[in-house]
CSV table of C-alpha atoms and ligand atoms in Angstrom, one decimal:
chain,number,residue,atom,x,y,z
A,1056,UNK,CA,106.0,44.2,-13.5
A,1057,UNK,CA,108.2,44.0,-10.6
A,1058,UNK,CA,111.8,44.2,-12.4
A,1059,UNK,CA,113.7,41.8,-11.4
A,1060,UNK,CA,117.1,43.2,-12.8
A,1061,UNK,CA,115.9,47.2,-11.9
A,1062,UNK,CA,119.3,48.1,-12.8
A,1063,UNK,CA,120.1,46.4,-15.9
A,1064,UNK,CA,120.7,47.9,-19.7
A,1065,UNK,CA,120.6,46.4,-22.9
A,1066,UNK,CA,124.0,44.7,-23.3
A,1067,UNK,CA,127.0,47.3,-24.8
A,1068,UNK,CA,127.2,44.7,-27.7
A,1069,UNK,CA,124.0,45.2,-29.0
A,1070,UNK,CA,124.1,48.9,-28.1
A,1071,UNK,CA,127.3,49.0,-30.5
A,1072,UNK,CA,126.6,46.9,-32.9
A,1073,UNK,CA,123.3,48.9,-33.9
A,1074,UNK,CA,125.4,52.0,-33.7
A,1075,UNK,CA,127.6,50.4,-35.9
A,1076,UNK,CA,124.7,49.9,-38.4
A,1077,UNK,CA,123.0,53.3,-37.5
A,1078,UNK,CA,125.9,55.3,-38.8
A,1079,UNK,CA,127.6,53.0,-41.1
A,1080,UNK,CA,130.4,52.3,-39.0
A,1081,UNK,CA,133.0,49.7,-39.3
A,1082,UNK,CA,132.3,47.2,-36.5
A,1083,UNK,CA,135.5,46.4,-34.2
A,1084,UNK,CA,132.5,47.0,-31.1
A,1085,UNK,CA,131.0,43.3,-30.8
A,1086,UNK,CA,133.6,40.4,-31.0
A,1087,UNK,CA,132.5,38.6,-33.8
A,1088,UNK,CA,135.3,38.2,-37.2
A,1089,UNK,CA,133.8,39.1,-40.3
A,1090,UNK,CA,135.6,36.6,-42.4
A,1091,UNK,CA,133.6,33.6,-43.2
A,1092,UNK,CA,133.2,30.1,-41.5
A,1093,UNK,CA,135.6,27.4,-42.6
A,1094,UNK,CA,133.5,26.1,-46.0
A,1095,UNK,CA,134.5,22.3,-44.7
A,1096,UNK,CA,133.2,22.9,-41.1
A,1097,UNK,CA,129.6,24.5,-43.2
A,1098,UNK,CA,129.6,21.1,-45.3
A,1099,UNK,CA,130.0,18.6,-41.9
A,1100,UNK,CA,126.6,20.5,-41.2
A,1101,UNK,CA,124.6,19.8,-43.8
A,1102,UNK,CA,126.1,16.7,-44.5
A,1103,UNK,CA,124.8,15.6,-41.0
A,1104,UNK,CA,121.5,17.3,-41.5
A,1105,UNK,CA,121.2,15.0,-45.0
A,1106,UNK,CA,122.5,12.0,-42.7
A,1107,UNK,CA,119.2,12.9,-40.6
A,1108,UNK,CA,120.3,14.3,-37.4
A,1109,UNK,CA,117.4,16.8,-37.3
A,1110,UNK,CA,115.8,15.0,-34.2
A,1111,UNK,CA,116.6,16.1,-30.8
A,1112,UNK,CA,120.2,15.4,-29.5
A,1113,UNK,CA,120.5,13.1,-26.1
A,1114,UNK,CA,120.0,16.1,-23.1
A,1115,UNK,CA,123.8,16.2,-22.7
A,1116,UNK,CA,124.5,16.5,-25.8
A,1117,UNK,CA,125.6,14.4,-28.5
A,1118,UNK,CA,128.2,11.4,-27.7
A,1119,UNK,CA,130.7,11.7,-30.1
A,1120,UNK,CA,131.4,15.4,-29.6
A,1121,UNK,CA,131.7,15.0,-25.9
A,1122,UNK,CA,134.4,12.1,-26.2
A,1123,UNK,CA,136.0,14.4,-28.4
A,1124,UNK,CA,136.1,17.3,-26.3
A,1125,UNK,CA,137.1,14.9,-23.5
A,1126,UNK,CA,140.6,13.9,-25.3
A,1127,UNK,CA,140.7,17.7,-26.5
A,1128,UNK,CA,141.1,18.2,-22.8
A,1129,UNK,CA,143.2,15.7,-21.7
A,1130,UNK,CA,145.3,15.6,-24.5
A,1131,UNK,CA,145.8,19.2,-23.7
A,1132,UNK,CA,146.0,19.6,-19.6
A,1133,UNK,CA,146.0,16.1,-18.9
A,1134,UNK,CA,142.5,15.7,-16.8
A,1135,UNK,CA,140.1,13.3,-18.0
A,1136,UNK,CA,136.6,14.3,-18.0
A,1137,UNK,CA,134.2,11.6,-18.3
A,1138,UNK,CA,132.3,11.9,-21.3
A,1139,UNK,CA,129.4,9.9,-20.5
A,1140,UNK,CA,128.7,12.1,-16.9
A,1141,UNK,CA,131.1,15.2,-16.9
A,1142,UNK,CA,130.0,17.3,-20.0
A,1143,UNK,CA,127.5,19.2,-21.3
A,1144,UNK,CA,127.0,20.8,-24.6
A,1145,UNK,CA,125.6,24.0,-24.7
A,1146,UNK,CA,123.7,26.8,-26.6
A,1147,UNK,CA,127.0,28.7,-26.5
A,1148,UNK,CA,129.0,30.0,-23.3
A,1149,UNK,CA,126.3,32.0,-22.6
A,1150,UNK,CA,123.9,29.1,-21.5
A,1151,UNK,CA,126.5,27.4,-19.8
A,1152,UNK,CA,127.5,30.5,-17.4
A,1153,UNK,CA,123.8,31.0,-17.0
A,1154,UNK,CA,123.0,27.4,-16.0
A,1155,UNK,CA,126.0,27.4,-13.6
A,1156,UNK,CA,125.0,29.7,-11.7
A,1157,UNK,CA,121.3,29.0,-11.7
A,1158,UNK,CA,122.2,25.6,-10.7
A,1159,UNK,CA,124.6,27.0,-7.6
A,1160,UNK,CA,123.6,30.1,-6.2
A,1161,UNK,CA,121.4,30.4,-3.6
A,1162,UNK,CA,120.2,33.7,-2.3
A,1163,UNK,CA,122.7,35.9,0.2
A,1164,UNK,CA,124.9,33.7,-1.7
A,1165,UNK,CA,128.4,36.0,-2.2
A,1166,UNK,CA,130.3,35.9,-5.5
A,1167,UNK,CA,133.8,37.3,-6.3
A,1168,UNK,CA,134.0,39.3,-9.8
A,1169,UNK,CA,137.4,40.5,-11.0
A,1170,UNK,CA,136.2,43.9,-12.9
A,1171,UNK,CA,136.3,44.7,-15.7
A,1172,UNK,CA,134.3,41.7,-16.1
A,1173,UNK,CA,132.2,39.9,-18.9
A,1174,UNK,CA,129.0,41.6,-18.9
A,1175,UNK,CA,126.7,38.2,-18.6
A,1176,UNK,CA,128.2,37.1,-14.8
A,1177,UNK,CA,126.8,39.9,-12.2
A,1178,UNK,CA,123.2,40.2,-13.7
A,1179,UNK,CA,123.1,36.2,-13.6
A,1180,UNK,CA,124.4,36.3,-10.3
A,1181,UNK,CA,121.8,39.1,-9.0
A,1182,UNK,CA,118.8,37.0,-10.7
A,1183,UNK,CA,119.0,34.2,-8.4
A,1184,UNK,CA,119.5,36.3,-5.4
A,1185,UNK,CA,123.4,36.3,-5.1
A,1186,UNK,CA,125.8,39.4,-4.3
A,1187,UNK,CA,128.5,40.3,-6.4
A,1188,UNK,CA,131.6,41.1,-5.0
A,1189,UNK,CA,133.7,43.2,-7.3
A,1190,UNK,CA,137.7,42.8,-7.0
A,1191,UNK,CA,139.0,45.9,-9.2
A,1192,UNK,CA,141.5,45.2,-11.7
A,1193,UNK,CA,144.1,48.0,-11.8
A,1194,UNK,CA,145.8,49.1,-15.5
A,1195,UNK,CA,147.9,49.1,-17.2
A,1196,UNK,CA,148.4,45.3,-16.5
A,1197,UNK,CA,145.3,44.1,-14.9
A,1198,UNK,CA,147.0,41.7,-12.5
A,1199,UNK,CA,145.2,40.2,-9.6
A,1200,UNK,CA,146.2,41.1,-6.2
A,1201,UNK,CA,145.4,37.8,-4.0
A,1202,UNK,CA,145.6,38.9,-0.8
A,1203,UNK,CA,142.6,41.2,-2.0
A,1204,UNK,CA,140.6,38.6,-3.0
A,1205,UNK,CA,141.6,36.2,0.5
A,1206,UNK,CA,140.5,39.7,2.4
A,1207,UNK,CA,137.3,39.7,0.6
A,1208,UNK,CA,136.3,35.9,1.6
A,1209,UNK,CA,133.6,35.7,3.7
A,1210,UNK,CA,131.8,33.0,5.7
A,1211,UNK,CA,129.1,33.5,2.9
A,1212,UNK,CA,131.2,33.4,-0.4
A,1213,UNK,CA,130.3,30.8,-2.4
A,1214,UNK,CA,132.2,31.4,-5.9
A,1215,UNK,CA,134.8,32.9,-7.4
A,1216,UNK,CA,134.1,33.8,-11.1
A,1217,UNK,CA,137.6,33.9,-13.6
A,1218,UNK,CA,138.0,34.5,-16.9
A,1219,UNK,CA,141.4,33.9,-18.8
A,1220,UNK,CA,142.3,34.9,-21.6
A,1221,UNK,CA,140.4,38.1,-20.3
A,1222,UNK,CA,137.5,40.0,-22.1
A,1223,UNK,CA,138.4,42.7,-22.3
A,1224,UNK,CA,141.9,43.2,-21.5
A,1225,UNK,CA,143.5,40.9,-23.1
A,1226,UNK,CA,145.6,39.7,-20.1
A,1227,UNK,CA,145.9,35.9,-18.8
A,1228,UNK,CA,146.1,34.8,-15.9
A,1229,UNK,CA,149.8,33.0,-14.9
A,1230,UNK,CA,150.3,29.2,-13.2
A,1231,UNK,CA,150.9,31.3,-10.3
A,1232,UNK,CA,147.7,32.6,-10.3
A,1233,UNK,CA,145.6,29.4,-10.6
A,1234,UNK,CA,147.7,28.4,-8.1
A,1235,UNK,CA,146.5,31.0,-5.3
A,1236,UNK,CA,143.4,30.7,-6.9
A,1237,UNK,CA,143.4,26.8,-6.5
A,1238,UNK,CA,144.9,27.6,-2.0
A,1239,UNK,CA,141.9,29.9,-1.9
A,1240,UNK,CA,139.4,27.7,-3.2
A,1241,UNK,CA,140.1,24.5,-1.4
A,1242,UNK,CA,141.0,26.8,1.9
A,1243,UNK,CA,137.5,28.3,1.9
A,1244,UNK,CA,135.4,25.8,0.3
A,1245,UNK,CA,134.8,27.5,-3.1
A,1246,UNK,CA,132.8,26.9,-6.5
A,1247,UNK,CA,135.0,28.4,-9.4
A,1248,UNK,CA,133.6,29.3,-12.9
A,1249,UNK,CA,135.8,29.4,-15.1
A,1250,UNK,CA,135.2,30.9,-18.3
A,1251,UNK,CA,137.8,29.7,-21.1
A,1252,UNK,CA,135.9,30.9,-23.7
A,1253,UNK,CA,139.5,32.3,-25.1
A,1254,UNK,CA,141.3,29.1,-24.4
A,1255,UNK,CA,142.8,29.2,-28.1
A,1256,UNK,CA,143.4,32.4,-28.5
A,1257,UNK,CA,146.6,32.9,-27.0
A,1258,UNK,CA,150.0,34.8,-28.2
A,1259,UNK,CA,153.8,35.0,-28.0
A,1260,UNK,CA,154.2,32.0,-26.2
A,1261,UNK,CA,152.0,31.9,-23.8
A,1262,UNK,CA,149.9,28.7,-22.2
A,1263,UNK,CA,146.4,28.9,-21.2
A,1264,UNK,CA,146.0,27.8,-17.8
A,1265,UNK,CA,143.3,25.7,-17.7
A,1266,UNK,CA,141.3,25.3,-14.6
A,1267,UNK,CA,140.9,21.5,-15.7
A,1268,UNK,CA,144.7,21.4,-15.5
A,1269,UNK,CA,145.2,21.7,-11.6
A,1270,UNK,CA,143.5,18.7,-10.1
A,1271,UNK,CA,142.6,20.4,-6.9
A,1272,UNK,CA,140.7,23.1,-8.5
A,1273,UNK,CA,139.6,21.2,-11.3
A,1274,UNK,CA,137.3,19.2,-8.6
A,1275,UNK,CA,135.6,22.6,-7.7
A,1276,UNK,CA,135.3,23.9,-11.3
A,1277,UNK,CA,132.8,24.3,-13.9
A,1278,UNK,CA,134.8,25.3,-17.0
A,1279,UNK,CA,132.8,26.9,-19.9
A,1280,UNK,CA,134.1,26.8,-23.3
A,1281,UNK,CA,132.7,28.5,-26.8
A,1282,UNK,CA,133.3,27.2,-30.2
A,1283,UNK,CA,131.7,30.8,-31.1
A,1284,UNK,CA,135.3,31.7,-30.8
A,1285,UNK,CA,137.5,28.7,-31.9
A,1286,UNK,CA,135.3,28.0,-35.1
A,1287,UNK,CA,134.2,31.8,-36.3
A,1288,UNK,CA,130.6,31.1,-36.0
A,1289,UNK,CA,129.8,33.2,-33.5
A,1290,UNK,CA,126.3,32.8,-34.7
A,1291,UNK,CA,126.0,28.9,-34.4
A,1292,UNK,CA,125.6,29.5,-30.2
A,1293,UNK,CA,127.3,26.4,-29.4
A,1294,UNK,CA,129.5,25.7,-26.3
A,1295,UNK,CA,130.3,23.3,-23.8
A,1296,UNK,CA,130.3,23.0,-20.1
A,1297,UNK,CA,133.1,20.5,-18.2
A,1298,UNK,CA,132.6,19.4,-14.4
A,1299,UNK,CA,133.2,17.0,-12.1
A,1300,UNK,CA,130.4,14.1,-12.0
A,1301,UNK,CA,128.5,15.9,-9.1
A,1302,UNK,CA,128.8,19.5,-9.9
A,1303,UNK,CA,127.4,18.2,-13.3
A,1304,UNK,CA,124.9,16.6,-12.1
A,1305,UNK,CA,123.4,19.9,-10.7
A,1306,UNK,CA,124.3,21.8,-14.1
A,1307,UNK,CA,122.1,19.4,-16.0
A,1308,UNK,CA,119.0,19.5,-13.6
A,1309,UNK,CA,118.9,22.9,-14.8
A,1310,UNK,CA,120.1,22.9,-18.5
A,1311,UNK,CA,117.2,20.1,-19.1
A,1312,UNK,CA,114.9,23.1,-18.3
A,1313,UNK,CA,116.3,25.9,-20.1
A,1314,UNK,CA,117.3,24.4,-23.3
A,1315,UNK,CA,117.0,20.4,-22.7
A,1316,UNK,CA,119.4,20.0,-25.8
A,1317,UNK,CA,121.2,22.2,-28.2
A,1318,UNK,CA,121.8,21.9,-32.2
A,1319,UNK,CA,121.7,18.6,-32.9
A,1320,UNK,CA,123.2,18.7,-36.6
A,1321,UNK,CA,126.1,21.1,-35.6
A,1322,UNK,CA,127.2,19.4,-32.3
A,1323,UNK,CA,127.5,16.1,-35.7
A,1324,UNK,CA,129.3,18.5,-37.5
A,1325,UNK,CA,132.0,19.7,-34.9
A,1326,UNK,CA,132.8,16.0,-33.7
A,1327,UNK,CA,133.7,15.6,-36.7
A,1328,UNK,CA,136.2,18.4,-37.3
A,1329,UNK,CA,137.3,18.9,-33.7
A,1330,UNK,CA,139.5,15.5,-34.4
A,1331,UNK,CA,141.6,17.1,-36.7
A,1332,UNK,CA,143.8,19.3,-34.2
A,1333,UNK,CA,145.0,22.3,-36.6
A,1334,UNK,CA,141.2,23.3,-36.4
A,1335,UNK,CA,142.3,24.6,-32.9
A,1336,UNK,CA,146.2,24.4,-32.2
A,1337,UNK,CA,146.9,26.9,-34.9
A,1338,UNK,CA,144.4,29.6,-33.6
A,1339,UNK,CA,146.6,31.5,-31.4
A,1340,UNK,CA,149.2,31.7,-34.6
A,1341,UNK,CA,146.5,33.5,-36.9
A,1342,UNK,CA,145.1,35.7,-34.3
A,1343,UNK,CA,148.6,37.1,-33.0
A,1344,UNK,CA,149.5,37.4,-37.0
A,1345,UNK,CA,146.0,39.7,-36.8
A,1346,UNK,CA,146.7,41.9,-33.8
A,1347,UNK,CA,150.5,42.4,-35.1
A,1348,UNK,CA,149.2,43.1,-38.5
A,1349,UNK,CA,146.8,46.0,-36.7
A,1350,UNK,CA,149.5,47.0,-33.9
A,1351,UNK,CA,151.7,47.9,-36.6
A,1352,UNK,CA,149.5,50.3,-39.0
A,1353,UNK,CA,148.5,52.3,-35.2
A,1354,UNK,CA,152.2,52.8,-35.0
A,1355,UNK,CA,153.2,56.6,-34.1
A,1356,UNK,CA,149.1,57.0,-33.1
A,1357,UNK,CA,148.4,59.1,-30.2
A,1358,UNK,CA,146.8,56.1,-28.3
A,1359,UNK,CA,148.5,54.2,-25.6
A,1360,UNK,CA,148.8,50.3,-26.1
A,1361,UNK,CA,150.0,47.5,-24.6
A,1362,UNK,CA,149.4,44.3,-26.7
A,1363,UNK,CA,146.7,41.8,-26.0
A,1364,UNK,CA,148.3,38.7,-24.8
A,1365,UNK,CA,145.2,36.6,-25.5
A,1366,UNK,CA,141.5,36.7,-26.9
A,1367,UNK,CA,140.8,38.8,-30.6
A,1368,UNK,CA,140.4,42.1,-28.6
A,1369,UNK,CA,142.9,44.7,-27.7
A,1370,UNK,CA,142.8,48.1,-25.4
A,1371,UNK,CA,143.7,51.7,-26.5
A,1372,UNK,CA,144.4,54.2,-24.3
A,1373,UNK,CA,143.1,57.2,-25.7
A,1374,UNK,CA,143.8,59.6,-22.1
A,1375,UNK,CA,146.4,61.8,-24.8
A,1376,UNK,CA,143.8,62.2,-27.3
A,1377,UNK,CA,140.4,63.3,-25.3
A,1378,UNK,CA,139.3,64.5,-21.7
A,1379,UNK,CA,135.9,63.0,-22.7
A,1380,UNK,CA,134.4,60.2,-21.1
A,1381,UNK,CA,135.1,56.6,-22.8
A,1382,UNK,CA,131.5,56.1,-23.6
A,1383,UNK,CA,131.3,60.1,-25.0
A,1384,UNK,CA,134.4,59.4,-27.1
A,1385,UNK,CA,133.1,56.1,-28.3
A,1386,UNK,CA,130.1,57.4,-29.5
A,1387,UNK,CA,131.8,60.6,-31.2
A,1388,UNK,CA,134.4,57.7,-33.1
A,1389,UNK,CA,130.8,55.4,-34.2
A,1390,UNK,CA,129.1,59.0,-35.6
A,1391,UNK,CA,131.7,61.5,-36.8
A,1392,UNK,CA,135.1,58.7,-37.5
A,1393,UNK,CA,132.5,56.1,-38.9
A,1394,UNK,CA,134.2,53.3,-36.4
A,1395,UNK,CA,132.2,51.6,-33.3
A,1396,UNK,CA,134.1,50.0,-30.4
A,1397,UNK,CA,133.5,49.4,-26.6
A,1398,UNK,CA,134.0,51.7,-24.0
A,1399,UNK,CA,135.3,49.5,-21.2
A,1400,UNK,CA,134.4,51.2,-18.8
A,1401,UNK,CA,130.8,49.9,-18.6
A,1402,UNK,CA,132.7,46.7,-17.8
A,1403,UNK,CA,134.2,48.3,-14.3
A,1404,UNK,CA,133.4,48.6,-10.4
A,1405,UNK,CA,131.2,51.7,-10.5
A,1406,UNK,CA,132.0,52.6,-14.3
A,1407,UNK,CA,135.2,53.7,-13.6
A,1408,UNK,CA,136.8,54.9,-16.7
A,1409,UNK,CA,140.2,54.5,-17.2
A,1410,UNK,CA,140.1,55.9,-20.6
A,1411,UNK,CA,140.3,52.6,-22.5
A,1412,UNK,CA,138.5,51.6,-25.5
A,1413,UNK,CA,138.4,47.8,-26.8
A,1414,UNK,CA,139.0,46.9,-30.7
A,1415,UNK,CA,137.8,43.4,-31.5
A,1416,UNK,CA,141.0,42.8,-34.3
A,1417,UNK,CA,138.7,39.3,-35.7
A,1418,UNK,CA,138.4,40.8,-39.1
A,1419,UNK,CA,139.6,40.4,-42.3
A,1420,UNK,CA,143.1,42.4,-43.4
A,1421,UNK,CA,141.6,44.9,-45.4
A,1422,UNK,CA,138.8,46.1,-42.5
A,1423,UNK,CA,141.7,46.3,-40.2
A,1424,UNK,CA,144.2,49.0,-42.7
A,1425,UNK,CA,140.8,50.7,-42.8
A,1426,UNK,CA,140.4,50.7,-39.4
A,1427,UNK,CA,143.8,51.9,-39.0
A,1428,UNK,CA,143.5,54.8,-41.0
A,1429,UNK,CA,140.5,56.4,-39.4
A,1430,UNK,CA,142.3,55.9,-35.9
A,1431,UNK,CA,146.0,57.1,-37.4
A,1432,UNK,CA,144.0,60.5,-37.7
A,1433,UNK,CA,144.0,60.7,-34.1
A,1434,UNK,CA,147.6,62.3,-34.2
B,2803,PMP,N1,132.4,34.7,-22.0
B,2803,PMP,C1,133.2,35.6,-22.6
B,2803,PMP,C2,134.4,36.1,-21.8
B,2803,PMP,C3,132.9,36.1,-23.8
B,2803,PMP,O1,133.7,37.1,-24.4
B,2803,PMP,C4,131.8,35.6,-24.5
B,2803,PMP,C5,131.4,36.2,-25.8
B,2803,PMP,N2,131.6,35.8,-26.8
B,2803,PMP,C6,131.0,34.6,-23.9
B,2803,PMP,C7,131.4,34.2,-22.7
B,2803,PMP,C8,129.8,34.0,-24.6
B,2803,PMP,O2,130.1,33.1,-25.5
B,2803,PMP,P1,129.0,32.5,-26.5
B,2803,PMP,O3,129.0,33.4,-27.7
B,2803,PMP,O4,129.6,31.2,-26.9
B,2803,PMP,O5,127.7,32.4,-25.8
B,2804,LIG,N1,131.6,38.1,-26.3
B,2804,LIG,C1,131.3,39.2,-27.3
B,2804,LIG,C2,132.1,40.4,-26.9
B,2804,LIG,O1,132.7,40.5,-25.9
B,2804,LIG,C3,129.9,39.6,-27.4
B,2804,LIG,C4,128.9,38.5,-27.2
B,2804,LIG,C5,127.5,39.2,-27.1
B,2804,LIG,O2,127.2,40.0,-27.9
B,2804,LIG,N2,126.8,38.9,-26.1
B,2804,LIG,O3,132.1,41.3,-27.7
């Protein structure tokens, strides 16, 4: 067979994960928690499967959950997506970044990537024939330099990929920056996907900047969204997809062939409990509790951090500790320190390694002292 991703690996995930069960490793590689699914949420489910919602759901998903992920929205950022035409339940984020892109990029199409990046867009990208252009984030800070990205626009650029709260550095991106991102766009004509995947996940203060909530770039945007994240049930693959009526309209030519609909009993379930807002609002509040709780036990550790201003995954710097390469040094902590995390640099332009691991911090208390304790060693 005629590859046609010649240059792609088996994800890092599921390269760490395995290690993680190889050498019995506490697992803070993969972000996933490892506390269990609200029991109320698990009820909704089978309640609706008893109800008999085992048939397929309609192709966009079912109704209910999409009006309520429409007032989710606008209660929050104050755009209204129609739920009848504008959104799309998913099989995760996963299926919705995948179907964006199938249903936009054509080939020699060009497609800006701020690295590190999520390690789904660029192979999606190169499978229907598009070009990846890489803008390298710089640490410690990861900010976006936007006269890069204007010099980098060219007659063939046809997207610009963002992702905030970021995977995996933990850094949003400001009104400011949606703002040049939303001049840029309209200036040039540009699709934006913008993965939110994080949306609720965000600390000390901080607002997620929406895409939906600038109406300019809004009209150019497919937003994807993962309850994966929001719910803890990584393992339910449920998402969603919002865009204007005729961006949507493309999305769902394609997500009727790749999936046609997702989980019916589920998407029952979540309309349900997505009306009660604590389900979501006090996210941000249990997760920064999490990486403070974690932060604090690393204290006087020889790795370098700056705190994770958004999703349930954090960077340490381990330049004082090891010349080795991030991926080496990983896979010395998975066999001989009996922990597995990501070496970021697989995530980067070129693999550039800036000496950076990522620690998913979604897990109960008592993982995290442990997890502590095997890094404190590092002295
Ligand atoms: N985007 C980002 C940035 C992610 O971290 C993830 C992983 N969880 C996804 C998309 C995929 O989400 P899902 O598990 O809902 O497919
Ligand atoms: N989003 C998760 C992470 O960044 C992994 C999801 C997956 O395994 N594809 O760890």
């Amino acid at each position: 067979i005629n590859s046609k991703l010649p240059n792609v690996e088996t994800s890092i995930f599921a390269k760490m994960s395995k290690m993680a069960t190889d050498f019995d490793a506490i697992n803070l590689s993969q972000g996933f928690p490892n506390f269990p699914s609200d029991p109320a949420l698990i009820a909704l489910v089978e309640k609706a499967m008893n109800d008999g919602y085992n048939q397929y759901a309609p192709l966009a998903g079912d109704f209910e959950l999409r009006m309520e992920i429409s007032k989710k929205i606008e209660k929050l950022h104050n755009h209204f997506y129609n739920p009848e035409t504008e959104i799309t339940i998913t099989a995760g984020a996963t299926q919705a970044i995948f179907t964006v892109i199938a249903a936009t990029i054509n080939k020699g199409d060009e497609v800006i990537n701020f690295t590190p990046a999520y390690d789904c867009y660029a192979p999606t990208v190169e499978l229907f024939g598009g070009k990846i252009i890489p803008i390298q984030l710089e640490p410690p800070y990861y900010k976006a330099d936007w006269q890069e990205v204007a010099d980098k626009i060219s007659a063939k650029t046809k997207m610009i990929i963002i992702n905030s709260p970021h995977n995996p550095t933990g850094m949003l991106f400001s009104e400011e920056d949606m703002l040049h991102l939303q001049d840029l766009a309209e200036k040039n004509n540009l699709l934006v996907l913008s993965d939110e995947v994080y949306e609720h996940i965000i600390f000390d203060g901080n607002v997620h900047q929406s895409a939906s909530k600038f109406e300019a770039l809004a009209a150019r945007s497919f937003v994807t969204a993962s309850f994966g994240k929001t719910f803890h049930n990584t393992g339910w693959k449920m998402g969603y997809c919002a865009a204007p009526e005729k961006l949507m309209k493309e999305f769902q030519k394609v997500h009727q062939f790749v999936v046609f609909c997702v989980n019916h009993p589920i998407q029952k379930a979540m309309a349900t409990y997505l009306k009660d807002e604590n389900h979501y609002l006090k996210l941000g509040d249990f997760y920064q509790q999490k990486r403070d709780f974690f932060l604090n036990l690393l204290k006087g550790s020889n790795f370098k951090i700056i705190p994770s201003k958004g999703t349930y995954f954090q960077m340490l710097d381990f330049s004082e500790i090891s010349d080795e390469s991030d991926i080496a040094f990983v896979e010395r902590l998975s066999k001989e320190y009996k922990i597995a995390t990501i070496p970021t640099s697989v995530f980067n332009e070129g693999g550039r390694d800036f000496k950076q691991i990522r620690v998913c911090f979604a897990k109960t208390d008592e993982t995290l002292a442990e997890a502590a304790l095997i890094l404190k060693k590092f002295e």
